[in-house]
C-alpha cells in the first residue's frame, strides 16, 4: 500500500514618434510707413467709355446667374446628400446599439450552452464533425476510399447508405449468389453474364446504392449483347434485339479465390458508423453543476422519430379512457423518456471535481461506468454512482432513458467504503484527486 501511495505522489508532481513639433510661424514683414498723401483732387463724372464698360459687366453677371442650376435640382441634390448622411449616421448608430446590447447581454450573465452540440468521430478519417455534417462527411470519406480499395469502398457504400436493412440483406445475398455460381461453375458462361433488365436484378439489386460500383470493382464490365432468338422478323416488329449485361472479364477466371473473398466481405460487412464524441470535460467544483443549458441537437427529432412520436400519441389517446394502473403509468413515463436521442451526464467526485460526457439516451449505464474508469488514474478503484435522491445505479445494463437520466443528469461518485477505510488505516497522505493528471491539466470553470 505504501508503494501505491508513493506512486500516486510521483504522479501528482507535475507543472503545474517623438512628440510632434509646431510649425514655426512665418516672420512678419514690417509694414512700411504710409507716405504723406497728396490733397485729393475733385471727382470727375465717368466718361462715355466707362459707362459702356459698366453696362457690359452687368450684362455678363446676369448671364452667369442664369447659367446656375435651377432651385429644384439644387434642392434634390441637397436632399439626396442629407438622406445619405442620415443613413450613414443611422447605420453607425445601429452598430453602436447592437454592440451595446451584445455587451449588456454578456454582462447580464446569459447562460452559455453546457455543450456546443452533438459531434461524431469519423472512423475513416478520424475527423470530428457536427451531427448535421456527419452523413455528408461519411459519404465523402467513402468516395475517397475508392482510390485505396474500390471493392471495400463499394461494400461500405451498400451497407451504410441504404437504410432498409431487410432490402440490403436480400440484395447482398442475391449478389453473393451470383459470385458463388461463378466460383463453383467457372466453365459455365451463363453464370458470367448478368442481365441488367432482369426482374430479380432490378427489384433486389439495382435499387440499392453502391451495387453497380461493386460489380465494376470486382471485375464486371457493361456490354450490349444480342437477344438470343431475335431475327429479322423481330426487327420488323420493332422488338428489342440487344440488351445490357454485366459480363465478367476473362482475366477474373484466373482469380476465382478473389471472387470468393469478395463474396465473404460482402456478406460479413456492417454499416460504417460514426462514433459519438463524448466531448469529455473536467470542471472545477461549482455550485451550478446541476444547471444544464442544452442546444437544440438534444431535442430535435428526425422524420422517423416524429412518426414514432405520432404513433405513441395515438396510442395514448386510445388508452386515455382506460383505467390505468401504476405499472401502466410508469410504462408511459418510460415512453416519454425514449423521445430523447442523447443525454449529457455529469459525475461529481468527492473532491468536487466534475466529469462531463455525452451519451446516447439508449446506451446502457455500463458505458458511463467505463467512461469514469478511463478518467481515473487508478482504474481498479471500486466505486458506485448515485443518482438523484441518492439512488444507486446498481444495474449497469439498464439504459439512460429507462432510469430517467435524460436529457441531462448530475450523478455523484462514491468510493467503496471498505477500500477507503484501508487507505485511511495505511496512514498515507491521500492525493488531492484521483483523476488522471492530463485531465486535471485542462480543467475548466463551469459557466
Short mmCIF file of C-alpha atoms in Angstrom, two decimals:
data_model
loop_
_atom_site.label_atom_id
_atom_site.label_comp_id
_atom_site.label_asym_id
_atom_site.label_seq_id
_atom_site.Cartn_x
_atom_site.Cartn_y
_atom_site.Cartn_z
CA UNK A 1 0.00 0.00 0.00
CA UNK A 2 2.88 2.38 0.82
CA UNK A 3 4.34 1.74 -2.58
CA UNK A 4 0.97 2.54 -4.14
CA UNK A 5 0.79 5.95 -2.47
CA UNK A 6 4.39 6.70 -3.37
CA UNK A 7 3.45 6.12 -6.99
CA UNK A 8 0.46 8.43 -6.56
CA UNK A 9 2.71 11.13 -5.12
CA UNK A 10 5.11 10.76 -8.01
CA UNK A 11 2.28 11.07 -10.49
CA UNK A 12 0.90 14.17 -8.82
CA UNK A 13 4.25 16.09 -9.09
CA UNK A 14 3.66 17.87 -12.39
CA UNK A 15 3.92 21.57 -13.50
CA UNK A 16 1.51 22.73 -12.93
CA UNK A 17 7.40 59.03 -32.79
CA UNK A 18 8.81 61.57 -30.73
CA UNK A 19 6.43 64.27 -29.65
CA UNK A 20 5.21 66.43 -32.50
CA UNK A 21 6.59 69.92 -33.00
CA UNK A 22 4.66 73.03 -34.02
CA UNK A 23 5.42 74.62 -37.32
CA UNK A 24 7.14 77.97 -36.97
CA UNK A 25 5.03 80.90 -37.96
CA UNK A 26 6.21 82.96 -40.91
CA UNK A 27 8.15 86.05 -40.00
CA UNK A 28 6.12 89.16 -40.10
CA UNK A 29 7.21 91.77 -42.60
CA UNK A 30 7.23 95.22 -41.03
CA UNK A 31 4.76 97.47 -42.66
CA UNK A 32 6.10 100.44 -44.42
CA UNK A 33 5.02 103.79 -43.12
CA UNK A 34 2.47 105.32 -45.39
CA UNK A 35 3.67 108.24 -47.30
CA UNK A 36 2.06 111.57 -46.90
CA UNK A 37 -0.98 111.64 -49.16
CA UNK A 38 -1.45 114.42 -51.59
CA UNK A 39 -4.50 116.60 -51.35
CA UNK A 40 -7.48 114.83 -53.04
CA UNK A 41 -8.46 116.05 -56.44
CA UNK A 42 -12.06 116.86 -57.18
CA UNK A 43 -14.02 113.74 -58.54
CA UNK A 44 -14.97 113.89 -62.22
CA UNK A 45 -18.03 112.32 -63.86
CA UNK A 46 -17.45 108.92 -65.66
CA UNK A 47 -16.70 109.16 -69.31
CA UNK A 48 -18.89 107.59 -72.01
CA UNK A 49 -16.42 104.67 -72.47
CA UNK A 50 -16.54 103.84 -68.71
CA UNK A 51 -20.34 103.82 -68.70
CA UNK A 52 -20.40 101.39 -71.68
CA UNK A 53 -17.90 99.06 -69.90
CA UNK A 54 -20.04 99.03 -66.75
CA UNK A 55 -23.16 98.11 -68.72
CA UNK A 56 -21.29 95.20 -70.37
CA UNK A 57 -20.14 93.91 -66.96
CA UNK A 58 -23.71 93.96 -65.62
CA UNK A 59 -24.89 92.00 -68.65
CA UNK A 60 -22.20 89.33 -68.08
CA UNK A 61 -23.20 88.94 -64.41
CA UNK A 62 -26.84 88.38 -65.37
CA UNK A 63 -25.85 85.63 -67.84
CA UNK A 64 -23.68 83.88 -65.20
CA UNK A 65 -26.60 83.89 -62.72
CA UNK A 66 -28.94 82.32 -65.29
CA UNK A 67 -26.40 79.54 -66.02
CA UNK A 68 -26.69 78.17 -62.42
CA UNK A 69 -28.79 75.00 -61.72
CA UNK A 70 -32.47 75.64 -61.16
CA UNK A 71 -33.51 75.76 -57.49
CA UNK A 72 -35.46 72.48 -57.87
CA UNK A 73 -32.34 70.49 -58.92
CA UNK A 74 -30.33 72.10 -56.18
CA UNK A 75 -32.98 71.01 -53.66
CA UNK A 76 -32.98 67.46 -54.97
CA UNK A 77 -29.22 67.18 -54.75
CA UNK A 78 -29.21 68.59 -51.24
CA UNK A 79 -31.98 66.21 -50.18
CA UNK A 80 -30.11 63.18 -51.52
CA UNK A 81 -26.98 64.31 -49.73
CA UNK A 82 -28.94 64.71 -46.49
CA UNK A 83 -30.52 61.24 -46.83
CA UNK A 84 -27.16 59.59 -47.46
CA UNK A 85 -25.70 61.31 -44.44
CA UNK A 86 -28.75 60.30 -42.37
CA UNK A 87 -28.45 56.64 -43.48
CA UNK A 88 -24.77 56.59 -42.63
CA UNK A 89 -25.47 58.09 -39.22
CA UNK A 90 -28.29 55.61 -38.57
CA UNK A 91 -26.11 52.70 -39.62
CA UNK A 92 -23.33 53.80 -37.32
CA UNK A 93 -25.85 54.29 -34.53
CA UNK A 94 -27.32 50.83 -35.17
CA UNK A 95 -23.91 49.23 -34.89
CA UNK A 96 -23.29 51.04 -31.67
CA UNK A 97 -26.67 49.91 -30.29
CA UNK A 98 -26.02 46.34 -31.38
CA UNK A 99 -22.61 46.35 -29.70
CA UNK A 100 -24.15 47.88 -26.62
CA UNK A 101 -26.90 45.25 -26.50
CA UNK A 102 -24.36 42.49 -27.01
CA UNK A 103 -22.23 43.87 -24.23
CA UNK A 104 -25.19 44.28 -21.92
CA UNK A 105 -26.40 40.74 -22.61
CA UNK A 106 -22.95 39.44 -21.77
CA UNK A 107 -22.81 41.46 -18.60
CA UNK A 108 -26.25 40.19 -17.58
CA UNK A 109 -24.75 36.72 -17.38
CA UNK A 110 -26.68 34.92 -20.14
CA UNK A 111 -26.15 31.19 -19.65
CA UNK A 112 -23.82 29.64 -22.21
CA UNK A 113 -24.67 26.15 -23.55
CA UNK A 114 -23.29 23.33 -21.43
CA UNK A 115 -22.06 21.76 -24.66
CA UNK A 116 -21.94 23.30 -28.13
CA UNK A 117 -23.77 20.43 -29.84
CA UNK A 118 -23.63 16.76 -30.81
CA UNK A 119 -20.40 15.68 -32.53
CA UNK A 120 -19.21 12.45 -34.12
CA UNK A 121 -15.82 10.93 -34.94
CA UNK A 122 -15.45 9.56 -38.48
CA UNK A 123 -13.87 6.06 -38.31
CA UNK A 124 -12.23 6.52 -41.72
CA UNK A 125 -10.68 9.96 -41.32
CA UNK A 126 -10.67 10.49 -37.56
CA UNK A 127 -12.23 13.92 -38.07
CA UNK A 128 -14.72 15.30 -35.55
CA UNK A 129 -17.84 16.64 -37.30
CA UNK A 130 -21.18 18.04 -36.22
CA UNK A 131 -24.29 15.91 -36.25
CA UNK A 132 -25.75 17.65 -39.32
CA UNK A 133 -22.48 17.17 -41.24
CA UNK A 134 -21.97 13.51 -40.35
CA UNK A 135 -23.71 11.87 -43.32
CA UNK A 136 -22.07 14.02 -45.97
CA UNK A 137 -18.65 13.61 -44.37
CA UNK A 138 -19.03 9.81 -44.35
CA UNK A 139 -20.06 9.88 -47.99
CA UNK A 140 -17.02 11.91 -48.97
CA UNK A 141 -14.74 9.68 -46.89
CA UNK A 142 -16.05 6.53 -48.60
CA UNK A 143 -15.71 8.12 -52.03
CA UNK A 144 -12.11 8.98 -51.23
CA UNK A 145 -11.51 5.36 -50.17
CA UNK A 146 -12.26 4.17 -53.73
CA UNK A 147 -8.72 5.15 -54.68
CA UNK A 148 -7.40 2.82 -51.96
CA UNK A 149 -9.71 -0.22 -52.18
CA UNK A 150 -12.65 0.11 -54.60
CA UNK A 151 -14.20 -3.22 -53.57
CA UNK A 152 -14.18 -2.35 -49.86
CA UNK A 153 -15.45 1.17 -50.62
CA UNK A 154 -18.40 -0.13 -52.64
CA UNK A 155 -19.30 -2.63 -49.91
CA UNK A 156 -19.21 0.17 -47.33
CA UNK A 157 -21.46 2.24 -49.58
CA UNK A 158 -24.02 -0.58 -49.89
CA UNK A 159 -24.23 -1.26 -46.17
CA UNK A 160 -24.04 2.36 -44.99
CA UNK A 161 -26.32 4.40 -47.26
CA UNK A 162 -29.25 2.00 -47.72
CA UNK A 163 -31.44 2.36 -44.66
CA UNK A 164 -33.80 -0.58 -45.23
CA UNK A 165 -31.81 -3.39 -43.64
CA UNK A 166 -34.13 -6.10 -44.98
CA UNK A 167 -33.66 -4.90 -48.56
CA UNK A 168 -29.91 -4.74 -48.02
CA UNK A 169 -29.86 -8.31 -46.70
CA UNK A 170 -31.87 -9.65 -49.65
CA UNK A 171 -29.81 -7.71 -52.19
CA UNK A 172 -26.47 -8.75 -50.69
CA UNK A 173 -27.49 -12.41 -50.58
CA UNK A 174 -28.54 -12.27 -54.26
CA UNK A 175 -25.23 -10.65 -55.25
CA UNK A 176 -23.33 -13.26 -53.26
CA UNK A 177 -25.24 -15.97 -55.14
CA UNK A 178 -24.07 -14.54 -58.46
CA UNK A 179 -20.43 -14.69 -57.32
CA UNK A 180 -20.88 -18.13 -55.80
CA UNK A 181 -22.21 -19.55 -59.07
CA UNK A 182 -19.16 -18.26 -60.94
CA UNK A 183 -16.80 -19.66 -58.31
CA UNK A 184 -18.45 -23.09 -58.33
CA UNK A 185 -19.07 -23.27 -62.09
CA UNK A 186 -16.33 -21.25 -63.84
CA UNK A 187 -16.80 -23.22 -67.06
CA UNK A 188 -20.45 -22.17 -67.40
CA UNK A 189 -20.62 -18.99 -69.50
CA UNK A 190 -24.21 -18.22 -68.48
CA UNK A 191 -23.14 -17.55 -64.87
CA UNK A 192 -20.65 -14.94 -66.00
CA UNK A 193 -23.38 -12.75 -67.54
CA UNK A 194 -25.98 -10.76 -65.58
CA UNK A 195 -28.88 -9.23 -67.47
CA UNK A 196 -29.39 -5.69 -66.15
CA UNK A 197 -33.10 -5.62 -67.04
CA UNK A 198 -33.73 -8.89 -65.29
CA UNK A 199 -36.67 -8.53 -62.90
CA UNK A 200 -34.81 -10.02 -59.93
CA UNK A 201 -31.78 -7.81 -60.57
CA UNK A 202 -33.95 -4.70 -60.83
CA UNK A 203 -36.04 -5.38 -57.73
CA UNK A 204 -33.31 -6.65 -55.41
CA UNK A 205 -30.02 -5.14 -56.55
CA UNK A 206 -30.31 -2.20 -58.91
CA UNK A 207 -32.46 -0.29 -56.41
CA UNK A 208 -29.63 -0.26 -53.83
CA UNK A 209 -26.98 2.45 -53.73
CA UNK A 210 -23.45 1.22 -54.40
CA UNK A 211 -24.28 -2.11 -56.08
CA UNK A 212 -23.20 -1.02 -59.56
CA UNK A 213 -19.92 0.25 -58.13
CA UNK A 214 -19.41 -3.18 -56.56
CA UNK A 215 -19.88 -5.14 -59.79
CA UNK A 216 -17.47 -2.84 -61.60
CA UNK A 217 -14.92 -3.12 -58.79
CA UNK A 218 -14.92 -6.94 -58.71
CA UNK A 219 -14.29 -7.29 -62.46
CA UNK A 220 -17.58 -6.92 -64.36
CA UNK A 221 -17.95 -4.65 -67.35
CA UNK A 222 -21.06 -3.41 -69.18
CA UNK A 223 -21.71 -4.88 -72.62
CA UNK A 224 -24.53 -4.69 -75.15
CA UNK A 225 -25.32 -8.21 -76.37
CA UNK A 226 -27.87 -9.51 -78.89
CA UNK A 227 -31.03 -11.06 -77.52
CA UNK A 228 -30.99 -14.81 -78.23
CA UNK A 229 -33.56 -15.96 -80.80
CA UNK A 230 -34.34 -12.49 -82.21
CA UNK A 231 -34.01 -12.26 -86.00
CA UNK A 232 -35.14 -10.05 -88.87
CA UNK A 233 -38.79 -10.69 -88.04
CA UNK A 234 -38.37 -9.17 -84.60
CA UNK A 235 -36.64 -6.17 -86.18
CA UNK A 236 -39.60 -5.54 -88.46
CA UNK A 237 -41.88 -5.69 -85.41
CA UNK A 238 -39.68 -3.17 -83.53
CA UNK A 239 -38.73 -5.70 -80.86
CA UNK A 240 -35.53 -5.19 -78.91
CA UNK A 241 -32.66 -7.07 -80.47
CA UNK A 242 -29.98 -6.12 -77.90
CA UNK A 243 -29.82 -5.84 -74.11
CA UNK A 244 -27.39 -4.55 -71.48
CA UNK A 245 -25.40 -7.10 -69.45
CA UNK A 246 -22.75 -7.23 -66.80
CA UNK A 247 -20.09 -9.59 -68.13
CA UNK A 248 -17.17 -10.86 -66.06
CA UNK A 249 -13.78 -10.06 -67.57
CA UNK A 250 -11.77 -13.04 -68.81
CA UNK A 251 -8.80 -12.41 -66.55
CA UNK A 252 -11.02 -12.83 -63.47
CA UNK A 253 -11.33 -16.54 -64.22
CA UNK A 254 -7.74 -16.87 -63.03
CA UNK A 255 -8.64 -15.08 -59.78
CA UNK A 256 -11.57 -17.12 -58.57
CA UNK A 257 -10.29 -17.05 -54.99
CA UNK A 258 -10.55 -13.25 -55.08
CA UNK A 259 -14.22 -13.57 -56.06
CA UNK A 260 -14.74 -15.87 -53.09
CA UNK A 261 -13.12 -13.31 -50.78
CA UNK A 262 -15.26 -10.52 -52.23
CA UNK A 263 -18.36 -12.57 -51.53
CA UNK A 264 -17.34 -13.15 -47.90
CA UNK A 265 -16.61 -9.45 -47.42
CA UNK A 266 -19.98 -8.55 -48.89
CA UNK A 267 -21.84 -10.89 -46.53
CA UNK A 268 -19.90 -10.10 -43.35
CA UNK A 269 -19.61 -6.31 -43.57
CA UNK A 270 -21.51 -3.87 -41.37
CA UNK A 271 -22.53 -0.24 -41.91
CA UNK A 272 -19.86 2.36 -41.26
CA UNK A 273 -20.99 4.18 -38.13
CA UNK A 274 -19.52 7.42 -36.90
CA UNK A 275 -18.69 7.19 -33.21
CA UNK A 276 -20.40 9.59 -30.82
CA UNK A 277 -17.82 12.02 -29.46
CA UNK A 278 -18.08 12.04 -25.66
CA UNK A 279 -16.69 15.61 -25.53
CA UNK A 280 -15.03 14.80 -22.23
CA UNK A 281 -14.68 17.81 -19.93
CA UNK A 282 -13.45 18.24 -16.37
CA UNK A 283 -14.74 21.18 -14.35
CA UNK A 284 -13.67 22.72 -11.09
CA UNK A 285 -16.04 22.36 -8.12
CA UNK A 286 -19.09 24.52 -8.79
CA UNK A 287 -22.48 25.10 -7.14
CA UNK A 288 -24.08 25.31 -10.61
CA UNK A 289 -23.29 21.71 -11.52
CA UNK A 290 -26.98 20.80 -11.62
CA UNK A 291 -27.83 23.55 -14.12
CA UNK A 292 -27.82 22.45 -17.75
CA UNK A 293 -28.23 24.56 -20.90
CA UNK A 294 -28.63 22.12 -23.78
CA UNK A 295 -28.51 23.01 -27.50
CA UNK A 296 -31.24 22.02 -29.96
CA UNK A 297 -29.33 18.90 -31.03
CA UNK A 298 -30.52 17.22 -27.84
CA UNK A 299 -34.18 17.81 -28.70
CA UNK A 300 -34.55 17.85 -32.49
CA UNK A 301 -36.38 14.82 -33.88
CA UNK A 302 -35.76 13.11 -37.20
CA UNK A 303 -38.59 12.13 -39.56
CA UNK A 304 -38.56 8.57 -38.20
CA UNK A 305 -38.68 9.84 -34.63
CA UNK A 306 -41.61 12.14 -35.44
CA UNK A 307 -43.54 9.20 -36.88
CA UNK A 308 -42.81 7.18 -33.77
CA UNK A 309 -43.97 10.03 -31.54
CA UNK A 310 -47.19 10.34 -33.52
CA UNK A 311 -47.85 6.63 -33.12
CA UNK A 312 -47.20 6.79 -29.38
CA UNK A 313 -49.53 9.77 -29.01
CA UNK A 314 -52.28 7.93 -30.89
CA UNK A 315 -51.90 5.01 -28.56
CA UNK A 316 -52.00 7.36 -25.57
CA UNK A 317 -55.30 8.88 -26.76
CA UNK A 318 -56.79 5.42 -27.15
CA UNK A 319 -55.74 4.49 -23.62
CA UNK A 320 -56.81 7.78 -22.05
CA UNK A 321 -60.30 6.47 -21.31
CA UNK A 322 -58.96 3.27 -19.75
CA UNK A 323 -58.36 2.76 -16.07
CA UNK A 324 -54.58 2.92 -15.76
CA UNK A 325 -52.66 1.05 -13.13
CA UNK A 326 -49.44 2.32 -11.60
CA UNK A 327 -47.43 -0.04 -13.79
CA UNK A 328 -49.14 1.37 -16.89
CA UNK A 329 -48.35 4.94 -15.84
CA UNK A 330 -44.71 4.06 -15.25
CA UNK A 331 -44.57 2.45 -18.67
CA UNK A 332 -45.93 5.60 -20.29
CA UNK A 333 -43.37 7.71 -18.43
CA UNK A 334 -40.63 5.49 -19.82
CA UNK A 335 -42.04 6.01 -23.29
CA UNK A 336 -41.85 9.76 -22.76
CA UNK A 337 -38.17 9.38 -21.88
CA UNK A 338 -37.49 7.46 -25.10
CA UNK A 339 -38.06 10.51 -27.30
CA UNK A 340 -34.57 11.79 -26.44
CA UNK A 341 -31.66 10.56 -28.53
CA UNK A 342 -28.83 11.94 -26.40
CA UNK A 343 -28.10 12.84 -22.82
CA UNK A 344 -25.46 14.99 -21.13
CA UNK A 345 -24.21 13.41 -17.90
CA UNK A 346 -22.06 14.95 -15.18
CA UNK A 347 -20.40 12.94 -12.43
CA UNK A 348 -19.33 14.82 -9.31
CA UNK A 349 -16.36 13.36 -7.45
CA UNK A 350 -15.94 13.50 -3.65
CA UNK A 351 -13.33 16.26 -4.06
CA UNK A 352 -15.84 18.37 -6.01
CA UNK A 353 -14.37 17.96 -9.49
CA UNK A 354 -16.96 17.29 -12.20
CA UNK A 355 -16.56 14.91 -15.14
CA UNK A 356 -18.89 15.53 -18.12
CA UNK A 357 -19.68 13.41 -21.20
CA UNK A 358 -22.28 12.95 -23.95
CA UNK A 359 -24.07 9.61 -24.42
CA UNK A 360 -26.83 8.04 -26.47
CA UNK A 361 -30.05 8.00 -24.48
CA UNK A 362 -30.44 4.31 -25.32
CA UNK A 363 -26.93 3.36 -24.20
CA UNK A 364 -26.61 1.24 -21.11
CA UNK A 365 -25.24 2.74 -17.90
CA UNK A 366 -22.25 0.41 -18.27
CA UNK A 367 -20.92 2.90 -20.86
CA UNK A 368 -20.90 5.56 -18.14
CA UNK A 369 -19.02 3.30 -15.72
CA UNK A 370 -16.40 2.65 -18.42
CA UNK A 371 -16.21 6.37 -19.16
CA UNK A 372 -15.47 7.13 -15.50
CA UNK A 373 -12.90 4.33 -15.14
CA UNK A 374 -10.98 5.61 -18.16
CA UNK A 375 -10.71 9.01 -16.47
CA UNK A 376 -9.25 7.57 -13.26
CA UNK A 377 -5.55 7.46 -12.57
CA UNK A 378 -6.09 4.02 -10.98
CA UNK A 379 -8.96 2.38 -12.82
CA UNK A 380 -9.02 -0.57 -10.40
CA UNK A 381 -10.50 1.53 -7.59
CA UNK A 382 -14.09 0.35 -6.99
CA UNK A 383 -16.81 2.99 -6.92
CA UNK A 384 -20.56 3.39 -7.27
CA UNK A 385 -22.70 6.06 -8.90
CA UNK A 386 -25.62 7.66 -7.11
CA UNK A 387 -28.49 9.21 -8.99
CA UNK A 388 -30.96 11.87 -7.84
CA UNK A 389 -32.07 11.24 -4.27
CA UNK A 390 -29.06 9.04 -3.57
CA UNK A 391 -30.44 6.13 -5.61
CA UNK A 392 -27.66 3.70 -6.50
CA UNK A 393 -27.24 2.72 -10.14
CA UNK A 394 -26.55 -0.93 -9.46
CA UNK A 395 -27.82 -2.35 -12.76
CA UNK A 396 -25.30 -1.36 -15.42
CA UNK A 397 -27.36 -2.95 -18.19
CA UNK A 398 -30.25 -0.50 -17.86
CA UNK A 399 -30.38 2.34 -20.42
CA UNK A 400 -30.16 6.03 -19.54
CA UNK A 401 -33.70 6.73 -20.75
CA UNK A 402 -35.07 3.79 -18.78
CA UNK A 403 -33.86 5.19 -15.48
CA UNK A 404 -34.76 8.83 -16.15
CA UNK A 405 -31.26 10.13 -16.86
CA UNK A 406 -32.30 12.13 -19.96
CA UNK A 407 -31.79 14.65 -21.47
CA UNK A 408 -29.30 15.52 -18.71
CA UNK A 409 -28.33 14.27 -15.27
CA UNK A 410 -25.99 15.01 -12.38
CA UNK A 411 -24.66 11.92 -10.59
CA UNK A 412 -22.44 11.54 -7.56
CA UNK A 413 -19.47 9.20 -7.35
CA UNK A 414 -18.82 7.40 -4.08
CA UNK A 415 -15.75 5.30 -3.40
CA UNK A 416 -16.04 1.84 -1.95
CA UNK A 417 -16.22 2.35 1.83
CA UNK A 418 -14.04 -0.66 2.70
CA UNK A 419 -11.27 0.42 0.32
CA UNK A 420 -11.29 3.96 1.70
CA UNK A 421 -11.02 2.62 5.24
CA UNK A 422 -7.95 0.60 4.23
CA UNK A 423 -6.42 3.70 2.66
CA UNK A 424 -7.03 5.74 5.78
CA UNK A 425 -5.67 2.96 8.00
CA UNK A 426 -2.47 2.92 5.97
CA UNK A 427 -1.76 6.42 7.27
CA UNK A 428 -0.55 7.67 3.90
CA UNK A 429 -1.40 11.12 2.62
CA UNK A 430 -4.34 10.90 0.25
CA UNK A 431 -3.96 12.51 -3.19
CA UNK A 432 -5.88 15.68 -3.97
CA UNK A 433 -7.70 13.99 -6.83
CA UNK A 434 -7.75 10.54 -8.39
CA UNK A 435 -8.43 11.85 -11.90
CA UNK A 436 -5.70 11.50 -14.50
CA UNK A 437 -3.15 14.34 -14.40
CA UNK A 438 -3.65 15.11 -18.09
CA UNK A 439 -7.34 15.74 -17.40
CA UNK A 440 -6.63 17.96 -14.42
CA UNK A 441 -4.16 19.92 -16.54
CA UNK A 442 -7.01 21.14 -18.74
CA UNK A 443 -9.66 21.62 -16.08
CA UNK A 444 -12.28 24.28 -16.89
CA UNK A 445 -14.57 26.58 -14.94
CA UNK A 446 -18.24 25.74 -15.23
CA UNK A 447 -20.13 28.78 -16.51
#
